[in-house]
mmCIF file of C-alpha atoms and ligand atoms in Angstrom:
data_model
loop_
_atom_site.group_PDB
_atom_site.id
_atom_site.type_symbol
_atom_site.label_atom_id
_atom_site.label_comp_id
_atom_site.label_asym_id
_atom_site.label_seq_id
_atom_site.Cartn_x
_atom_site.Cartn_y
_atom_site.Cartn_z
ATOM 1 C CA MET A 1 -6.137 13.436 -7.737
ATOM 2 C CA ARG A 2 -7.450 10.504 -7.713
ATOM 3 C CA ARG A 3 -8.659 8.956 -4.697
ATOM 4 C CA ASP A 4 -10.617 7.039 -5.071
ATOM 5 C CA PHE A 5 -9.418 4.151 -3.416
ATOM 6 C CA ASP A 6 -9.959 2.300 0.076
ATOM 7 C CA LEU A 7 -6.211 1.348 2.034
ATOM 8 C CA SER A 8 -8.269 -0.965 4.931
ATOM 9 C CA LEU A 9 -6.293 -3.194 3.571
ATOM 10 C CA TYR A 10 -4.145 -2.977 1.515
ATOM 11 C CA PHE A 11 -2.276 -6.631 0.058
ATOM 12 C CA ILE A 12 1.621 -6.677 -1.705
ATOM 13 C CA VAL A 13 1.907 -9.464 -4.738
ATOM 14 C CA GLY A 14 4.684 -10.064 -7.318
ATOM 15 C CA PRO A 15 7.267 -13.096 -8.269
ATOM 16 C CA SER A 16 9.079 -12.456 -4.955
ATOM 17 C CA HIS A 17 6.614 -12.885 -2.201
ATOM 18 C CA VAL A 18 3.887 -15.432 -4.180
ATOM 19 C CA ALA A 19 5.513 -18.389 -5.946
ATOM 20 C CA GLY A 20 3.229 -19.012 -9.116
ATOM 21 C CA ASP A 21 0.487 -17.872 -10.320
ATOM 22 C CA PRO A 22 -0.942 -15.049 -8.023
ATOM 23 C CA VAL A 23 -4.837 -14.693 -8.913
ATOM 24 C CA ALA A 24 -6.123 -17.737 -6.644
ATOM 25 C CA LEU A 25 -4.773 -15.829 -3.716
ATOM 26 C CA VAL A 26 -5.376 -12.281 -4.767
ATOM 27 C CA GLN A 27 -9.180 -14.223 -5.354
ATOM 28 C CA ALA A 28 -9.198 -14.963 -1.507
ATOM 29 C CA ALA A 29 -7.122 -12.351 -0.577
ATOM 30 C CA VAL A 30 -10.452 -9.750 -2.153
ATOM 31 C CA GLN A 31 -12.435 -12.653 -0.670
ATOM 32 C CA GLY A 32 -11.397 -11.474 2.652
ATOM 33 C CA GLY A 33 -11.904 -8.457 2.847
ATOM 34 C CA VAL A 34 -8.325 -7.062 1.299
ATOM 35 C CA SER A 35 -9.796 -3.850 0.086
ATOM 36 C CA LEU A 36 -6.465 -2.664 -2.463
ATOM 37 C CA ILE A 37 -3.889 -4.603 -4.479
ATOM 38 C CA GLN A 38 -0.331 -3.740 -5.288
ATOM 39 C CA LEU A 39 1.882 -5.428 -7.988
ATOM 40 C CA ARG A 40 5.596 -5.430 -7.568
ATOM 41 C CA ASP A 41 7.993 -6.911 -8.948
ATOM 42 C CA LYS A 42 12.021 -6.423 -9.023
ATOM 43 C CA THR A 43 12.260 -9.358 -11.195
ATOM 44 C CA SER A 44 10.777 -9.698 -14.637
ATOM 45 C CA GLY A 45 10.524 -8.058 -17.367
ATOM 46 C CA THR A 46 8.005 -5.422 -18.342
ATOM 47 C CA ARG A 47 6.725 -6.729 -21.023
ATOM 48 C CA GLN A 48 6.291 -9.641 -18.498
ATOM 49 C CA MET A 49 4.815 -6.938 -15.698
ATOM 50 C CA VAL A 50 2.315 -5.760 -18.131
ATOM 51 C CA ASP A 51 0.965 -9.090 -18.773
ATOM 52 C CA SER A 52 1.144 -9.434 -15.536
ATOM 53 C CA ALA A 53 -0.456 -6.467 -14.568
ATOM 54 C CA ARG A 54 -3.451 -7.481 -16.589
ATOM 55 C CA ARG A 55 -4.356 -10.427 -15.756
ATOM 56 C CA LEU A 56 -4.616 -9.141 -12.304
ATOM 57 C CA LEU A 57 -6.575 -6.182 -13.598
ATOM 58 C CA THR A 58 -9.128 -8.803 -15.004
ATOM 59 C CA VAL A 59 -9.327 -10.527 -11.714
ATOM 60 C CA LEU A 60 -10.616 -6.921 -9.605
ATOM 61 C CA ASN A 61 -12.655 -6.405 -11.935
ATOM 62 C CA GLY A 62 -16.525 -5.524 -10.364
ATOM 63 C CA THR A 63 -14.638 -6.177 -7.256
ATOM 64 C CA GLY A 64 -14.072 -2.199 -6.565
ATOM 65 C CA VAL A 65 -10.444 -3.487 -5.633
ATOM 66 C CA LYS A 66 -7.912 -1.162 -7.077
ATOM 67 C CA LEU A 67 -4.586 -1.950 -8.020
ATOM 68 C CA PHE A 68 -1.330 0.210 -7.599
ATOM 69 C CA ILE A 69 2.045 -0.770 -9.680
ATOM 70 C CA ASN A 70 5.017 -0.479 -7.955
ATOM 71 C CA ASP A 71 7.802 1.338 -9.056
ATOM 72 C CA ARG A 72 7.060 2.016 -12.526
ATOM 73 C CA VAL A 73 5.380 4.630 -14.239
ATOM 74 C CA ASP A 74 4.914 3.286 -17.104
ATOM 75 C CA VAL A 75 3.805 -0.303 -16.480
ATOM 76 C CA ALA A 76 1.063 1.655 -14.607
ATOM 77 C CA LEU A 77 -0.256 3.358 -17.415
ATOM 78 C CA ALA A 78 0.233 0.337 -19.624
ATOM 79 C CA CYS A 79 -1.719 -1.775 -17.856
ATOM 80 C CA GLY A 80 -4.719 0.818 -16.687
ATOM 81 C CA ALA A 81 -3.947 -0.008 -13.032
ATOM 82 C CA TYR A 82 -5.362 3.066 -11.019
ATOM 83 C CA GLY A 83 -1.605 3.992 -9.200
ATOM 84 C CA VAL A 84 1.605 3.258 -8.817
ATOM 85 C CA HIS A 85 3.291 3.647 -5.833
ATOM 86 C CA LEU A 86 6.634 5.165 -5.752
ATOM 87 C CA GLY A 87 9.837 4.927 -2.843
ATOM 88 C CA ALA A 88 12.479 7.270 -2.221
ATOM 89 C CA SER A 89 15.001 5.751 -4.861
ATOM 90 C CA ASP A 90 12.490 5.635 -7.403
ATOM 91 C CA MET A 91 10.764 8.220 -9.650
ATOM 92 C CA THR A 92 9.655 11.256 -8.069
ATOM 93 C CA PRO A 93 5.824 12.177 -7.562
ATOM 94 C CA GLU A 94 6.914 15.342 -9.378
ATOM 95 C CA ASP A 95 8.441 13.547 -12.394
ATOM 96 C CA ALA A 96 5.370 10.912 -12.594
ATOM 97 C CA ARG A 97 2.634 13.189 -12.366
ATOM 98 C CA ARG A 98 4.256 15.391 -15.468
ATOM 99 C CA ILE A 99 4.368 12.077 -17.224
ATOM 100 C CA ALA A 100 0.857 10.475 -15.420
ATOM 101 C CA GLY A 101 -1.056 13.947 -15.324
ATOM 102 C CA ASP A 102 -4.043 13.135 -13.554
ATOM 103 C CA GLY A 103 -4.287 9.346 -15.137
ATOM 104 C CA LEU A 104 -2.494 7.403 -11.935
ATOM 105 C CA ALA A 105 -3.308 8.579 -8.578
ATOM 106 C CA ILE A 106 0.355 8.263 -6.285
ATOM 107 C CA GLY A 107 1.241 7.061 -3.313
ATOM 108 C CA VAL A 108 4.418 7.421 -1.790
ATOM 109 C CA THR A 109 6.455 6.152 1.476
ATOM 110 C CA VAL A 110 7.932 7.795 3.930
ATOM 111 C CA LYS A 111 10.267 7.002 7.025
ATOM 112 C CA THR A 112 10.690 9.825 8.077
ATOM 113 C CA VAL A 113 9.236 12.618 10.083
ATOM 114 C CA ASP A 114 11.785 14.838 7.579
ATOM 115 C CA GLU A 115 10.469 13.158 4.440
ATOM 116 C CA VAL A 116 6.662 13.776 5.214
ATOM 117 C CA ARG A 117 7.454 17.152 5.735
ATOM 118 C CA ARG A 118 8.397 17.473 2.474
ATOM 119 C CA ILE A 119 4.945 15.025 0.344
ATOM 120 C CA ASP A 120 3.457 17.900 -2.229
ATOM 121 C CA PRO A 121 -0.382 16.871 -1.282
ATOM 122 C CA ALA A 122 -1.262 18.277 -4.252
ATOM 123 C CA ILE A 123 0.414 15.523 -5.912
ATOM 124 C CA VAL A 124 0.710 13.212 -3.416
ATOM 125 C CA ASP A 125 -2.293 10.707 -3.123
ATOM 126 C CA TYR A 126 -1.186 8.321 -0.208
ATOM 127 C CA ALA A 127 1.215 7.980 2.392
ATOM 128 C CA SER A 128 2.793 5.128 3.604
ATOM 129 C CA ILE A 129 4.291 4.972 6.594
ATOM 130 C CA GLY A 130 7.180 2.983 7.282
ATOM 131 C CA GLY A 131 9.428 0.201 7.869
ATOM 132 C CA VAL A 132 7.184 0.147 11.340
ATOM 133 C CA PHE A 133 8.689 -3.732 12.452
ATOM 134 C CA ASP A 134 11.091 -6.128 11.386
ATOM 135 C CA THR A 135 9.774 -7.389 7.781
ATOM 136 C CA LYS A 136 11.407 -10.627 6.814
ATOM 137 C CA SER A 137 9.614 -9.316 3.413
ATOM 138 C CA LYS A 138 12.026 -7.313 2.072
ATOM 139 C CA GLN A 139 15.571 -5.927 2.820
ATOM 140 C CA ASN A 140 14.593 -2.961 5.441
ATOM 141 C CA ASP A 141 18.384 -0.524 6.075
ATOM 142 C CA SER A 142 16.174 1.937 8.905
ATOM 143 C CA ALA A 143 15.630 0.457 12.075
ATOM 144 C CA PRO A 144 12.239 -0.328 12.510
ATOM 145 C CA LEU A 145 9.903 2.610 13.680
ATOM 146 C CA GLY A 146 8.627 0.852 16.895
ATOM 147 C CA LEU A 147 4.076 2.508 17.199
ATOM 148 C CA SER A 148 6.040 5.324 19.037
ATOM 149 C CA GLY A 149 7.778 6.769 15.892
ATOM 150 C CA LEU A 150 5.088 5.731 13.794
ATOM 151 C CA ARG A 151 2.560 8.270 16.229
ATOM 152 C CA GLU A 152 5.180 10.956 15.547
ATOM 153 C CA MET A 153 5.142 10.678 11.736
ATOM 154 C CA VAL A 154 1.064 10.533 12.015
ATOM 155 C CA SER A 155 1.707 13.775 14.004
ATOM 156 C CA ALA A 156 3.811 15.019 11.440
ATOM 157 C CA LEU A 157 1.115 13.851 8.478
ATOM 158 C CA ASP A 158 -1.717 15.114 9.694
ATOM 159 C CA ALA A 159 -0.041 18.571 10.836
ATOM 160 C CA LEU A 160 0.789 18.689 7.008
ATOM 161 C CA ALA A 161 -2.129 17.256 5.516
ATOM 162 C CA PRO A 162 -4.659 15.802 7.517
ATOM 163 C CA GLU A 163 -7.159 14.371 5.085
ATOM 164 C CA MET A 164 -4.068 12.383 3.104
ATOM 165 C CA PRO A 165 -5.219 9.260 2.945
ATOM 166 C CA ARG A 166 -1.928 7.231 5.208
ATOM 167 C CA CYS A 167 -1.142 3.464 5.958
ATOM 168 C CA ALA A 168 1.594 1.936 7.907
ATOM 169 C CA ILE A 169 4.361 -1.038 6.262
ATOM 170 C CA ALA A 170 6.212 -4.004 7.329
ATOM 171 C CA GLY A 171 5.961 -6.683 10.171
ATOM 172 C CA ILE A 172 1.851 -5.973 10.130
ATOM 173 C CA ASP A 173 0.334 -8.977 11.547
ATOM 174 C CA LEU A 174 -3.109 -9.928 12.822
ATOM 175 C CA GLU A 175 -1.422 -9.767 15.887
ATOM 176 C CA LYS A 176 -0.113 -5.793 15.779
ATOM 177 C CA ALA A 177 -2.798 -5.197 12.914
ATOM 178 C CA GLY A 178 -5.419 -3.762 15.483
ATOM 179 C CA SER A 179 -2.210 -1.145 17.805
ATOM 180 C CA VAL A 180 -1.171 0.232 14.507
ATOM 181 C CA ALA A 181 -4.127 1.427 12.919
ATOM 182 C CA ALA A 182 -4.833 3.016 15.854
ATOM 183 C CA CYS A 183 -2.418 5.384 15.470
ATOM 184 C CA GLY A 184 -4.755 7.418 13.841
ATOM 185 C CA LEU A 185 -4.673 5.282 10.318
ATOM 186 C CA ASP A 186 -6.740 4.689 7.214
ATOM 187 C CA GLY A 187 -5.310 1.117 7.447
ATOM 188 C CA VAL A 188 -2.394 -1.000 7.350
ATOM 189 C CA CYS A 189 -0.787 -2.890 4.513
ATOM 190 C CA THR A 190 1.011 -6.609 4.240
ATOM 191 C CA ILE A 191 2.633 -9.703 2.761
ATOM 192 C CA SER A 192 3.661 -12.299 4.976
ATOM 193 C CA ALA A 193 0.074 -11.871 7.250
ATOM 194 C CA ILE A 194 -1.967 -13.295 4.481
ATOM 195 C CA ALA A 195 0.244 -14.924 1.456
ATOM 196 C CA LEU A 196 2.067 -17.175 4.122
ATOM 197 C CA ALA A 197 -1.237 -17.576 6.173
ATOM 198 C CA PRO A 198 -2.774 -21.490 5.489
ATOM 199 C CA ASN A 199 -5.991 -19.920 4.439
ATOM 200 C CA ALA A 200 -5.914 -15.958 2.581
ATOM 201 C CA GLU A 201 -9.603 -15.173 2.743
ATOM 202 C CA ASP A 202 -9.727 -16.150 6.622
ATOM 203 C CA ALA A 203 -6.395 -14.333 7.146
ATOM 204 C CA ALA A 204 -7.453 -11.073 5.195
ATOM 205 C CA ARG A 205 -11.425 -11.430 6.909
ATOM 206 C CA ALA A 206 -9.752 -11.407 10.325
ATOM 207 C CA ILE A 207 -6.813 -8.564 9.620
ATOM 208 C CA ARG A 208 -9.683 -6.441 8.012
ATOM 209 C CA GLN A 209 -11.480 -6.862 11.376
ATOM 210 C CA THR A 210 -9.156 -5.602 13.782
ATOM 211 C CA VAL A 211 -8.505 -2.827 11.308
ATOM 212 C CA ASP A 212 -12.117 -1.847 10.516
ATOM 213 C CA ALA A 213 -12.518 -1.773 14.222
ATOM 214 C CA ASN A 214 -9.498 0.749 14.940
ATOM 215 C CA LYS A 215 -8.457 2.849 12.199
ATOM 216 C CA ARG A 216 -8.680 6.320 12.073
ATOM 217 C CA GLY A 217 -12.562 7.784 11.634
ATOM 218 C CA ARG A 218 -13.888 4.617 14.026
ATOM 219 C CA GLU A 219 -14.035 6.668 16.735
ATOM 220 C CA SER A 220 -17.430 8.338 15.471
ATOM 221 C CA ALA A 221 -19.149 5.110 15.844
ATOM 222 C CA PHE A 222 -18.292 4.925 19.841
ATOM 223 C CA ALA A 223 -18.855 8.429 21.040
HETATM 224 C C1 LIG B 301 2.353 0.298 0.141
HETATM 225 C C2 LIG B 301 3.303 0.341 -0.113
HETATM 226 N N1 LIG B 301 4.760 1.021 1.491
HETATM 227 C C3 LIG B 301 5.377 1.020 1.134
HETATM 228 C C4 LIG B 301 6.564 -0.030 -0.358
HETATM 229 C C5 LIG B 301 8.105 0.557 -0.434
HETATM 230 O O1 LIG B 301 8.452 0.718 -1.895
HETATM 231 P P1 LIG B 301 10.151 1.724 -1.960
HETATM 232 O O2 LIG B 301 10.793 1.923 -0.432
HETATM 233 O O3 LIG B 301 10.292 2.255 -3.125
HETATM 234 O O4 LIG B 301 10.341 0.209 -1.337
HETATM 235 P P2 LIG B 301 10.719 -0.916 -2.820
HETATM 236 O O5 LIG B 301 8.554 -1.998 -2.448
HETATM 237 O O6 LIG B 301 10.061 -0.065 -3.912
HETATM 238 O O7 LIG B 301 10.945 -1.978 -2.387
HETATM 239 C C6 LIG B 301 5.357 -0.157 -1.303
HETATM 240 N N2 LIG B 301 6.148 -0.962 -1.642
HETATM 241 N N3 LIG B 301 4.133 0.140 -1.509
HETATM 242 C C1 3NM B 302 7.623 -3.822 0.783
HETATM 243 C C2 3NM B 302 7.715 -3.973 1.881
HETATM 244 N N1 3NM B 302 7.783 -2.566 1.926
HETATM 245 C C3 3NM B 302 8.336 -2.384 3.269
HETATM 246 C C4 3NM B 302 8.880 -0.635 4.009
HETATM 247 O O1 3NM B 302 8.906 -0.585 5.026
HETATM 248 O O2 3NM B 302 9.353 0.193 2.152
HETATM 249 S S1 3NM B 302 8.483 -3.662 4.274
HETATM 250 C C5 3NM B 302 7.431 -3.910 2.706
HETATM 251 C C6 3NM B 302 7.500 -5.389 2.426
HETATM 252 C C7 3NM B 302 6.256 -5.815 3.772
HETATM 253 O O3 3NM B 302 5.567 -7.103 3.813
HETATM 254 P P1 3NM B 302 5.213 -8.147 5.122
HETATM 255 O O4 3NM B 302 4.180 -7.525 5.438
HETATM 256 O O5 3NM B 302 5.434 -8.652 4.595
HETATM 257 O O6 3NM B 302 6.170 -7.320 6.203
HETATM 258 MG MG1 MG B 303 9.918 1.360 -4.776
#
């Protein structure tokens, strides 16, 4: 298992979300408290994607913030990313593990309780529960889970693998981040709440503070 990563504030970047070079944005976001980065690129060629990932790794060097690559096991391995993120239409986690061995952490999207129950905790390193709310960053075909649906998914995950790191995604902004994290998560994932903010560093700092005050494992801090 490769689980030396921090889901507290997971920020996704890519050409569909950020106009131009994401390096300055990523630096500001990390300065503000982003703990994990994902490169999500549905449009570039493979070589361009590997180059972009390598640039992000250079920026992240020495920060402790790890890089995941969306969809592409080959790109993640080629650039030396920490992990890969896989959804229902991507390579299965089992196939990704066969290819990558222990060389990649594997994160998955889960949208239903059945999908949660099908996770193999010996293969998967984190679960991302989505889509919690409406999002403008991607077309989501399923209805939003809302907080009650999110809680059901977290309960299913707790029954399967209580130690499994978990975050949630879709429409999570500063206003919602605290109540989302308080559903029993290790963190939240966002695009627009940071990428479209007037000041990415300030936005990341504010979201990180509210996540840290509400996320799983914080209960004992107030006991
Ligand atoms: C952290 C995180 N959670 C969910 C997703 C969505 O992945 P997927 O369902 O494969 O959809 P695409 O992002 O590939 O369109 C994600 N990328 N990251
Ligand atoms: C990449 C992605 N996956 C989702 C899912 O529900 O699976 S929602 C999403 C985009 C999230 O962007 P924002 O924070 O701007 O809503
Ligand atoms: Mg995918």
